[in-house]
Amino acid sequence: MKIYSYFSSSLSFVLLFTLLTSCNSDDEIIEKKPKEEDIHWGYFKGSINDKSYSIENVGYPEKTGYPYNPVYSNLKHIDLVNGYESRPITTVPTSIEFEENATMIIKLVDIYPGIRYIKNSYEGNWMDNLINIYYSEILEEGSRKLETRYIVSESNPVMAEMLYVYWTNYHTTLMEVKINGVVYNEENPNDSIIFSGIYGTR
C-alpha cells in the first residue's frame, strides 16, 4: 500500500509540473481578440469554381505593424451627397486574394444590412456597386501583370447580402457579406467563374 501511495503521489506531482511548465512555454496559445478589437480581422469561406476556400487573416499584435493579409478593405470614403445629407454614404472596396495570383475585388456602397444586386465591374459612378476577379502573372521582380479579368454581366447580376454591420466609430465599420453569382472572362464570355461564399472585413 505504501509503495502504491508513493507512486500515485509521484505521478500526480509529475502531471501537475507538466501542466504548469507547458502553460508557460514559448508555445503558449494567445487568445484571439474579438473582431471588434482585432485591426486585422477578415476572412472568406466559400467555393470558387467548385474549389473550396477557407481563408482567414492572421491576428498579429499591433507592435508588428501591418503585415500582409489576404482579406482587406481600403480606407472608407465617406461623402455627403445631394439628397443624402441626413445620412453619410460609405464606399467599402474589399480585396480577397484567394490564390497567389488571383484576387476578387468587391466594392459595396451605402453600408446597411440587406440584399443588393451587383451589375457593374467598371469604375464609373462612385455610387455603383462592382465586382471583379483578376488573375495575374507574377513577374520576377515581384510585380504583377494582368492576365485575365472576369466581369459581371448586367443581365445576370451577382447577389450580395449584407448580413452584419457594426460601426466601431464614424470611420470604421465591420461587415459580413454573403455573395454568390457568376463572372465572365472579359475577352471570352464562354469562360466563366461560379462562386458562392461569405466574407468578413473591416
mmCIF file of C-alpha atoms in Angstrom:
data_model
loop_
_atom_site.group_PDB
_atom_site.id
_atom_site.type_symbol
_atom_site.label_atom_id
_atom_site.label_comp_id
_atom_site.label_asym_id
_atom_site.label_seq_id
_atom_site.Cartn_x
_atom_site.Cartn_y
_atom_site.Cartn_z
ATOM 1 C CA MET A 1 0.000 0.000 0.000
ATOM 2 C CA LYS A 2 2.800 2.384 0.859
ATOM 3 C CA ILE A 3 4.503 1.698 -2.495
ATOM 4 C CA TYR A 4 1.253 2.359 -4.367
ATOM 5 C CA SER A 5 0.620 5.564 -2.409
ATOM 6 C CA TYR A 6 4.148 6.802 -3.091
ATOM 7 C CA PHE A 7 3.822 6.015 -6.819
ATOM 8 C CA SER A 8 0.429 7.723 -7.050
ATOM 9 C CA SER A 9 1.722 10.878 -5.330
ATOM 10 C CA SER A 10 4.782 10.976 -7.578
ATOM 11 C CA LEU A 11 2.660 10.603 -10.688
ATOM 12 C CA SER A 12 0.345 13.422 -9.562
ATOM 13 C CA PHE A 13 3.337 15.680 -8.971
ATOM 14 C CA VAL A 14 4.748 14.937 -12.447
ATOM 15 C CA LEU A 15 1.411 15.665 -14.110
ATOM 16 C CA LEU A 16 0.992 18.922 -12.199
ATOM 17 C CA PHE A 17 4.552 20.011 -13.060
ATOM 18 C CA THR A 18 3.994 19.194 -16.754
ATOM 19 C CA LEU A 19 0.795 21.221 -16.872
ATOM 20 C CA LEU A 20 2.396 24.224 -15.191
ATOM 21 C CA THR A 21 5.502 24.227 -17.380
ATOM 22 C CA SER A 22 3.525 23.699 -20.604
ATOM 23 C CA CYS A 23 1.379 26.752 -19.869
ATOM 24 C CA ASN A 24 4.498 28.890 -19.571
ATOM 25 C CA SER A 25 6.250 27.559 -22.661
ATOM 26 C CA ASP A 26 7.032 29.525 -25.802
ATOM 27 C CA ASP A 27 4.139 27.720 -27.485
ATOM 28 C CA GLU A 28 1.588 29.344 -25.212
ATOM 29 C CA ILE A 29 -1.682 29.911 -27.061
ATOM 30 C CA ILE A 30 -2.712 33.547 -27.196
ATOM 31 C CA GLU A 31 -6.446 34.131 -27.081
ATOM 32 C CA LYS A 32 -7.830 35.683 -30.248
ATOM 33 C CA LYS A 33 -9.258 39.163 -29.959
ATOM 34 C CA PRO A 34 -12.927 39.638 -30.829
ATOM 35 C CA LYS A 35 -13.444 41.048 -34.304
ATOM 36 C CA GLU A 36 -14.464 44.410 -32.858
ATOM 37 C CA GLU A 37 -10.945 44.814 -31.405
ATOM 38 C CA ASP A 38 -8.778 42.989 -33.963
ATOM 39 C CA ILE A 39 -7.488 45.509 -36.534
ATOM 40 C CA HIS A 40 -6.519 42.619 -38.862
ATOM 41 C CA TRP A 41 -9.862 40.789 -38.765
ATOM 42 C CA GLY A 42 -11.087 39.371 -42.069
ATOM 43 C CA TYR A 43 -11.964 36.060 -43.721
ATOM 44 C CA PHE A 44 -13.510 34.347 -46.739
ATOM 45 C CA LYS A 45 -15.229 30.948 -46.735
ATOM 46 C CA GLY A 46 -16.809 29.509 -49.830
ATOM 47 C CA SER A 47 -16.242 27.953 -53.223
ATOM 48 C CA ILE A 48 -14.883 29.331 -56.481
ATOM 49 C CA ASN A 49 -15.395 27.075 -59.499
ATOM 50 C CA ASP A 50 -16.102 24.085 -57.222
ATOM 51 C CA LYS A 51 -12.856 24.588 -55.271
ATOM 52 C CA SER A 52 -13.373 25.209 -51.561
ATOM 53 C CA TYR A 53 -11.587 28.022 -49.741
ATOM 54 C CA SER A 54 -11.297 28.884 -46.066
ATOM 55 C CA ILE A 55 -9.124 31.980 -45.720
ATOM 56 C CA GLU A 56 -8.579 33.927 -42.535
ATOM 57 C CA ASN A 57 -6.335 36.849 -41.670
ATOM 58 C CA VAL A 58 -3.744 36.079 -39.026
ATOM 59 C CA GLY A 59 -4.129 38.052 -35.806
ATOM 60 C CA TYR A 60 -0.870 39.907 -35.260
ATOM 61 C CA PRO A 61 -0.012 42.038 -32.211
ATOM 62 C CA GLU A 62 -0.143 45.727 -33.141
ATOM 63 C CA LYS A 63 3.588 46.117 -32.410
ATOM 64 C CA THR A 64 4.424 44.053 -35.505
ATOM 65 C CA GLY A 65 2.849 46.659 -37.749
ATOM 66 C CA TYR A 66 0.529 45.780 -40.614
ATOM 67 C CA PRO A 67 1.658 42.506 -42.214
ATOM 68 C CA TYR A 68 0.122 41.022 -45.347
ATOM 69 C CA ASN A 69 -3.469 39.847 -45.009
ATOM 70 C CA PRO A 70 -5.380 38.084 -47.806
ATOM 71 C CA VAL A 71 -8.667 39.862 -46.960
ATOM 72 C CA TYR A 72 -8.610 43.614 -46.505
ATOM 73 C CA SER A 73 -10.554 46.784 -47.197
ATOM 74 C CA ASN A 74 -9.246 50.154 -48.231
ATOM 75 C CA LEU A 75 -9.992 53.285 -46.275
ATOM 76 C CA LYS A 76 -13.654 54.102 -46.142
ATOM 77 C CA HIS A 77 -14.682 57.067 -48.242
ATOM 78 C CA ILE A 78 -17.457 58.988 -46.543
ATOM 79 C CA ASP A 79 -19.105 61.712 -48.571
ATOM 80 C CA LEU A 80 -22.228 63.772 -48.305
ATOM 81 C CA VAL A 81 -24.244 63.558 -51.500
ATOM 82 C CA ASN A 82 -27.190 65.721 -52.534
ATOM 83 C CA GLY A 83 -30.323 64.098 -51.218
ATOM 84 C CA TYR A 84 -28.409 62.140 -48.562
ATOM 85 C CA GLU A 85 -27.413 64.968 -46.234
ATOM 86 C CA SER A 86 -29.063 63.269 -43.255
ATOM 87 C CA ARG A 87 -27.049 60.042 -43.723
ATOM 88 C CA PRO A 88 -23.441 59.732 -44.961
ATOM 89 C CA ILE A 89 -22.820 57.390 -47.892
ATOM 90 C CA THR A 90 -19.931 54.982 -47.382
ATOM 91 C CA THR A 91 -17.908 53.133 -50.028
ATOM 92 C CA VAL A 92 -16.037 49.995 -48.944
ATOM 93 C CA PRO A 93 -13.770 48.322 -51.549
ATOM 94 C CA THR A 94 -12.639 44.863 -50.378
ATOM 95 C CA SER A 95 -9.865 42.685 -51.802
ATOM 96 C CA ILE A 96 -9.880 38.892 -51.309
ATOM 97 C CA GLU A 97 -6.698 37.188 -52.509
ATOM 98 C CA PHE A 98 -7.873 33.580 -52.713
ATOM 99 C CA GLU A 99 -4.798 32.343 -54.577
ATOM 100 C CA GLU A 100 -1.305 33.754 -55.021
ATOM 101 C CA ASN A 101 -2.181 35.041 -58.493
ATOM 102 C CA ALA A 102 -5.951 35.541 -58.137
ATOM 103 C CA THR A 103 -7.921 38.293 -56.421
ATOM 104 C CA MET A 104 -11.605 39.108 -56.068
ATOM 105 C CA ILE A 105 -12.426 42.813 -55.751
ATOM 106 C CA ILE A 106 -15.812 43.833 -54.347
ATOM 107 C CA LYS A 107 -16.926 47.425 -53.828
ATOM 108 C CA LEU A 108 -20.127 47.970 -51.906
ATOM 109 C CA VAL A 109 -21.764 51.351 -51.459
ATOM 110 C CA ASP A 110 -24.057 52.641 -48.722
ATOM 111 C CA ILE A 111 -23.405 50.171 -45.932
ATOM 112 C CA TYR A 112 -26.554 48.742 -44.351
ATOM 113 C CA PRO A 113 -27.951 45.197 -43.893
ATOM 114 C CA GLY A 114 -29.890 43.818 -46.820
ATOM 115 C CA ILE A 115 -29.592 42.454 -50.342
ATOM 116 C CA ARG A 116 -28.240 44.295 -53.336
ATOM 117 C CA TYR A 117 -27.538 43.073 -56.873
ATOM 118 C CA ILE A 118 -24.209 43.943 -58.496
ATOM 119 C CA LYS A 119 -24.416 44.654 -62.226
ATOM 120 C CA ASN A 120 -21.160 46.522 -62.771
ATOM 121 C CA SER A 121 -17.410 45.794 -62.973
ATOM 122 C CA TYR A 122 -16.057 49.150 -64.114
ATOM 123 C CA GLU A 123 -15.191 52.262 -62.131
ATOM 124 C CA GLY A 124 -17.574 54.957 -63.284
ATOM 125 C CA ASN A 125 -20.175 56.406 -60.996
ATOM 126 C CA TRP A 126 -18.717 56.049 -57.479
ATOM 127 C CA MET A 127 -22.225 55.150 -56.267
ATOM 128 C CA ASP A 128 -22.159 51.876 -58.234
ATOM 129 C CA ASN A 129 -21.503 48.555 -56.531
ATOM 130 C CA LEU A 130 -18.985 46.495 -58.513
ATOM 131 C CA ILE A 131 -17.190 43.140 -58.584
ATOM 132 C CA ASN A 132 -14.207 41.700 -60.498
ATOM 133 C CA ILE A 133 -11.916 38.686 -60.370
ATOM 134 C CA TYR A 134 -8.350 39.203 -61.582
ATOM 135 C CA TYR A 135 -5.781 36.560 -62.492
ATOM 136 C CA SER A 136 -2.252 37.918 -62.739
ATOM 137 C CA GLU A 137 1.151 36.724 -63.874
ATOM 138 C CA ILE A 138 3.674 37.258 -61.085
ATOM 139 C CA LEU A 139 6.882 38.688 -62.554
ATOM 140 C CA GLU A 140 10.424 38.075 -61.288
ATOM 141 C CA GLU A 141 10.775 41.468 -59.626
ATOM 142 C CA GLY A 142 7.625 40.840 -57.606
ATOM 143 C CA SER A 143 5.298 42.986 -59.697
ATOM 144 C CA ARG A 144 2.214 41.642 -61.428
ATOM 145 C CA LYS A 145 0.918 41.669 -64.971
ATOM 146 C CA LEU A 146 -2.806 41.283 -65.599
ATOM 147 C CA GLU A 147 -3.578 38.031 -67.393
ATOM 148 C CA THR A 148 -7.348 37.665 -67.240
ATOM 149 C CA ARG A 149 -10.157 39.775 -65.878
ATOM 150 C CA TYR A 150 -13.613 38.390 -65.113
ATOM 151 C CA ILE A 151 -16.543 40.795 -65.069
ATOM 152 C CA VAL A 152 -20.220 40.634 -64.161
ATOM 153 C CA SER A 153 -22.931 40.520 -66.805
ATOM 154 C CA GLU A 154 -25.603 43.177 -66.426
ATOM 155 C CA SER A 155 -28.208 40.577 -67.403
ATOM 156 C CA ASN A 156 -27.032 38.171 -64.675
ATOM 157 C CA PRO A 157 -26.298 40.251 -61.535
ATOM 158 C CA VAL A 158 -24.254 38.981 -58.586
ATOM 159 C CA MET A 159 -26.172 38.821 -55.315
ATOM 160 C CA ALA A 160 -24.552 40.429 -52.255
ATOM 161 C CA GLU A 161 -26.412 40.157 -48.958
ATOM 162 C CA MET A 162 -25.012 42.252 -46.132
ATOM 163 C CA LEU A 163 -25.649 40.094 -43.061
ATOM 164 C CA TYR A 164 -23.905 42.109 -40.362
ATOM 165 C CA VAL A 165 -22.827 45.732 -39.978
ATOM 166 C CA TYR A 166 -21.204 47.204 -36.878
ATOM 167 C CA TRP A 167 -19.700 50.674 -36.662
ATOM 168 C CA THR A 168 -16.744 50.835 -34.264
ATOM 169 C CA ASN A 169 -16.523 54.571 -34.879
ATOM 170 C CA TYR A 170 -17.558 57.112 -37.523
ATOM 171 C CA HIS A 171 -14.804 55.983 -39.927
ATOM 172 C CA THR A 172 -14.633 52.219 -39.304
ATOM 173 C CA THR A 173 -17.243 49.553 -39.891
ATOM 174 C CA LEU A 174 -17.188 45.782 -39.571
ATOM 175 C CA MET A 175 -19.288 43.893 -42.074
ATOM 176 C CA GLU A 176 -20.077 40.334 -43.125
ATOM 177 C CA VAL A 177 -21.430 39.708 -46.599
ATOM 178 C CA LYS A 178 -22.860 36.662 -48.364
ATOM 179 C CA ILE A 179 -22.163 36.604 -52.095
ATOM 180 C CA ASN A 180 -22.969 34.291 -54.980
ATOM 181 C CA GLY A 181 -23.041 34.611 -58.731
ATOM 182 C CA VAL A 182 -21.107 34.276 -61.953
ATOM 183 C CA VAL A 183 -18.459 36.451 -63.602
ATOM 184 C CA TYR A 184 -17.302 36.140 -67.206
ATOM 185 C CA ASN A 185 -13.944 36.398 -68.946
ATOM 186 C CA GLU A 186 -13.726 39.920 -70.363
ATOM 187 C CA GLU A 187 -12.244 38.566 -73.619
ATOM 188 C CA ASN A 188 -14.223 35.316 -73.823
ATOM 189 C CA PRO A 189 -17.785 35.300 -72.419
ATOM 190 C CA ASN A 190 -17.887 31.483 -72.770
ATOM 191 C CA ASP A 191 -15.299 31.265 -69.970
ATOM 192 C CA SER A 192 -16.912 31.912 -66.595
ATOM 193 C CA ILE A 193 -16.333 31.564 -62.855
ATOM 194 C CA ILE A 194 -19.106 30.497 -60.476
ATOM 195 C CA PHE A 195 -18.645 31.449 -56.829
ATOM 196 C CA SER A 196 -20.514 31.375 -53.563
ATOM 197 C CA GLY A 197 -19.432 32.248 -50.040
ATOM 198 C CA ILE A 198 -19.310 34.656 -47.161
ATOM 199 C CA TYR A 199 -16.643 37.161 -46.208
ATOM 200 C CA GLY A 200 -15.971 39.474 -43.303
ATOM 201 C CA THR A 201 -13.870 42.633 -43.334
ATOM 202 C CA ARG A 202 -13.252 45.931 -41.644
#
